[in-house]
Amino acid sequence: NEPLLSGLATPRTQKTNGDRPKKRRFRRVRSAPFADFVPTDGNREAALPRSGSIFGRLNPSLKKVALFLTLYMGLGTICFFTTRTQIKGDKTNGILDALYFCVVTMTTVGYGDLVPNSDLAKLLACAFVFTGMALVGLVLTKAADYLAEKQEILLVKALHMNQKVGELQVLKEIETNRVKYKFYTTLIILVVLILTGTIFLYEVENLGLVDSFYCVCSTITTLGYGDKSFSTKGGRIFAVFWILASTICLAQCFLYVAEVNTENRQRALVKWVLSRRTTNVDLEAADIDDDGVVGAAEFVLFKLKEMGKICQQDISVIMEEFENLDVDQSGTLSVSDISEAQSVETRMP
């Protein structure tokens, strides 16, 4: 029986000019004091906005990811197999070398064990390195983020194995520390990949233990000096899958480190905003309509701005939409307002 936006937009009745209710319009929200304060390690840098991910929170279709990857790898293998005589270096098998060279190019590892030796091969390498980087950045890292998110519940259950934790508590824990658990999951996978690559190079490629670890590190960081690489047929089969997985995993790990740091800074700011005493200056800044009192909606908006969760532009855009829907200019929305606003939009050419 109450308007949906009653807490925000219902006008407060106040006796002025013949007991006419004063319309409330959230046109202007003043900047909160101490907006630049960030209580993290004594650093007074401005708070960064919380980020779910460089590519957002979209769950990619794994079928599309597999399709794009298959098309890229298939086309790259055909092109580099066709120009195999124009690529010099240590070779094992024509198709395998073309696939291996395609992966090394896509991940920008570039060992140098296989090198384009003609203008055509060099132009193909240039084309595939750019398209490969775009594929990794726009598709594969998104898929890795999606898979890491799917493993969070298993990790949380494992961490609370000896405790009686319900499903709702697990979901709440995941929602609260989502980025942190993604980082833990990716870090565990990365350690497994590093150990697997080191053992494989030591056993199959007959490298020393230090050289094996050195080759692993130079590969996953895409440093690729080229003095140590996969030179056997079995090694290159392994490398096709391992290089792709390990380089993407390391990139995601560093991404989550940055996001955890940003999230911690945001939480520290929120904690400080909620724990500090409210002063007369705060009340004056929160009093949007200058009526001498601060309502719940005004206080909420003030605190959200102080936390850096909203800005003046956000409020202005929302209020513009609200006033477009508030056809009778009553300060509240009703079914008749929505219907009339929609009919006006329909009649517009």
CSV table of C-alpha atoms in Angstrom, one decimal, residues 90-209:
chain,number,residue,atom,x,y,z
A,90,ASP,CA,64.9,-27.2,-33.9
A,91,LYS,CA,62.1,-29.3,-35.5
A,92,THR,CA,60.5,-32.6,-34.5
A,93,ASN,CA,57.2,-33.1,-36.4
A,94,GLY,CA,55.7,-30.8,-39.0
A,95,ILE,CA,52.1,-30.5,-37.5
A,96,LEU,CA,53.3,-30.6,-33.9
A,97,ASP,CA,55.9,-27.9,-34.5
A,98,ALA,CA,53.3,-25.7,-36.2
A,99,LEU,CA,50.9,-26.2,-33.2
A,100,TYR,CA,53.7,-25.6,-30.7
A,101,PHE,CA,54.9,-22.5,-32.6
A,102,CYS,CA,51.3,-21.2,-32.6
A,103,VAL,CA,50.9,-21.6,-28.8
A,104,VAL,CA,54.3,-20.0,-28.1
A,105,THR,CA,53.4,-17.1,-30.3
A,106,MET,CA,49.9,-16.6,-28.8
A,107,THR,CA,51.2,-16.6,-25.2
A,108,THR,CA,54.2,-14.3,-26.3
A,109,VAL,CA,56.7,-16.7,-24.8
A,110,GLY,CA,58.8,-16.7,-27.9
A,111,TYR,CA,61.6,-19.1,-27.0
A,112,GLY,CA,63.5,-18.6,-30.2
A,113,ASP,CA,63.9,-22.3,-30.9
A,114,LEU,CA,61.6,-21.8,-33.9
A,115,VAL,CA,62.0,-18.5,-35.8
A,116,PRO,CA,60.2,-17.2,-38.9
A,117,ASN,CA,62.8,-16.9,-41.7
A,118,SER,CA,60.8,-15.3,-44.6
A,119,ASP,CA,58.7,-12.2,-45.1
A,120,LEU,CA,55.5,-14.3,-45.3
A,121,ALA,CA,56.2,-16.2,-42.1
A,122,LYS,CA,57.1,-13.0,-40.3
A,123,LEU,CA,53.9,-11.4,-41.3
A,124,LEU,CA,51.9,-14.4,-40.2
A,125,ALA,CA,53.7,-14.4,-36.9
A,126,CYS,CA,52.8,-10.7,-36.4
A,127,ALA,CA,49.1,-11.3,-37.2
A,128,PHE,CA,48.8,-14.3,-34.9
A,129,VAL,CA,50.6,-12.7,-32.0
A,130,PHE,CA,48.1,-9.8,-31.9
A,131,THR,CA,45.0,-12.0,-32.5
A,132,GLY,CA,46.4,-14.4,-29.9
A,133,MET,CA,46.9,-11.7,-27.3
A,134,ALA,CA,43.3,-10.5,-27.9
A,135,LEU,CA,42.0,-14.1,-27.6
A,136,VAL,CA,43.8,-14.6,-24.3
A,137,GLY,CA,42.8,-11.2,-22.9
A,138,LEU,CA,39.2,-11.2,-24.0
A,139,VAL,CA,38.1,-14.8,-23.9
A,140,LEU,CA,40.5,-17.2,-22.2
A,141,THR,CA,41.1,-15.1,-19.1
A,142,LYS,CA,37.3,-14.6,-18.7
A,143,ALA,CA,36.9,-18.4,-18.9
A,144,ALA,CA,39.6,-18.8,-16.3
A,145,ASP,CA,37.8,-16.4,-14.0
A,146,TYR,CA,34.6,-18.3,-14.5
A,147,LEU,CA,36.2,-21.6,-13.7
A,148,ALA,CA,37.9,-20.2,-10.6
A,149,GLU,CA,34.6,-18.9,-9.4
A,150,LYS,CA,33.1,-22.4,-9.8
A,151,GLN,CA,35.8,-23.9,-7.5
A,152,GLU,CA,35.2,-21.4,-4.7
A,153,ILE,CA,32.6,-23.5,-2.9
A,154,LEU,CA,34.9,-26.5,-2.9
A,155,LEU,CA,37.7,-24.5,-1.4
A,156,VAL,CA,35.5,-23.0,1.3
A,157,LYS,CA,34.2,-26.4,2.3
A,158,ALA,CA,37.8,-27.7,2.4
A,159,LEU,CA,38.9,-24.8,4.7
A,160,HIS,CA,35.9,-25.5,7.0
A,161,MET,CA,36.1,-29.2,6.8
A,162,ASN,CA,36.4,-29.7,10.6
A,163,GLN,CA,33.6,-27.3,11.4
A,164,LYS,CA,29.9,-27.7,11.0
A,165,VAL,CA,29.1,-25.2,8.4
A,166,GLY,CA,25.8,-25.0,6.6
A,167,GLU,CA,25.2,-24.3,2.9
A,168,LEU,CA,24.0,-20.8,3.6
A,169,GLN,CA,27.0,-20.0,5.7
A,170,VAL,CA,29.3,-21.3,2.9
A,171,LEU,CA,27.5,-19.1,0.3
A,172,LYS,CA,27.7,-16.1,2.6
A,173,GLU,CA,31.4,-16.6,3.2
A,174,ILE,CA,32.0,-16.9,-0.6
A,175,GLU,CA,30.0,-13.7,-1.3
A,176,THR,CA,32.0,-11.8,1.4
A,177,ASN,CA,35.4,-13.0,0.3
A,178,ARG,CA,34.9,-13.9,-3.3
A,179,VAL,CA,38.0,-12.3,-4.8
A,180,LYS,CA,40.2,-13.7,-2.0
A,181,TYR,CA,39.0,-17.3,-2.6
A,182,LYS,CA,39.5,-16.9,-6.3
A,183,PHE,CA,43.1,-15.8,-5.6
A,184,TYR,CA,43.6,-18.9,-3.3
A,185,THR,CA,42.2,-21.2,-5.9
A,186,THR,CA,44.3,-19.8,-8.7
A,187,LEU,CA,47.4,-19.8,-6.5
A,188,ILE,CA,47.0,-23.5,-5.7
A,189,ILE,CA,46.5,-24.3,-9.4
A,190,LEU,CA,49.6,-22.2,-10.3
A,191,VAL,CA,51.8,-24.1,-7.7
A,192,VAL,CA,50.6,-27.4,-9.1
A,193,LEU,CA,51.4,-26.3,-12.7
A,194,ILE,CA,54.9,-25.1,-11.7
A,195,LEU,CA,55.6,-28.4,-9.9
A,196,THR,CA,54.2,-30.4,-12.9
A,197,GLY,CA,56.3,-28.4,-15.4
A,198,THR,CA,59.5,-28.7,-13.4
A,199,ILE,CA,59.1,-32.4,-12.9
A,200,PHE,CA,58.3,-33.0,-16.6
A,201,LEU,CA,61.3,-31.0,-17.8
A,202,TYR,CA,63.5,-32.8,-15.3
A,203,GLU,CA,62.3,-36.3,-16.3
A,204,VAL,CA,61.5,-35.9,-20.0
A,205,GLU,CA,63.7,-33.1,-21.3
A,206,ASN,CA,66.6,-34.3,-19.1
A,207,LEU,CA,67.3,-30.8,-17.7
A,208,GLY,CA,68.8,-30.3,-14.3
A,209,LEU,CA,66.5,-29.5,-11.4
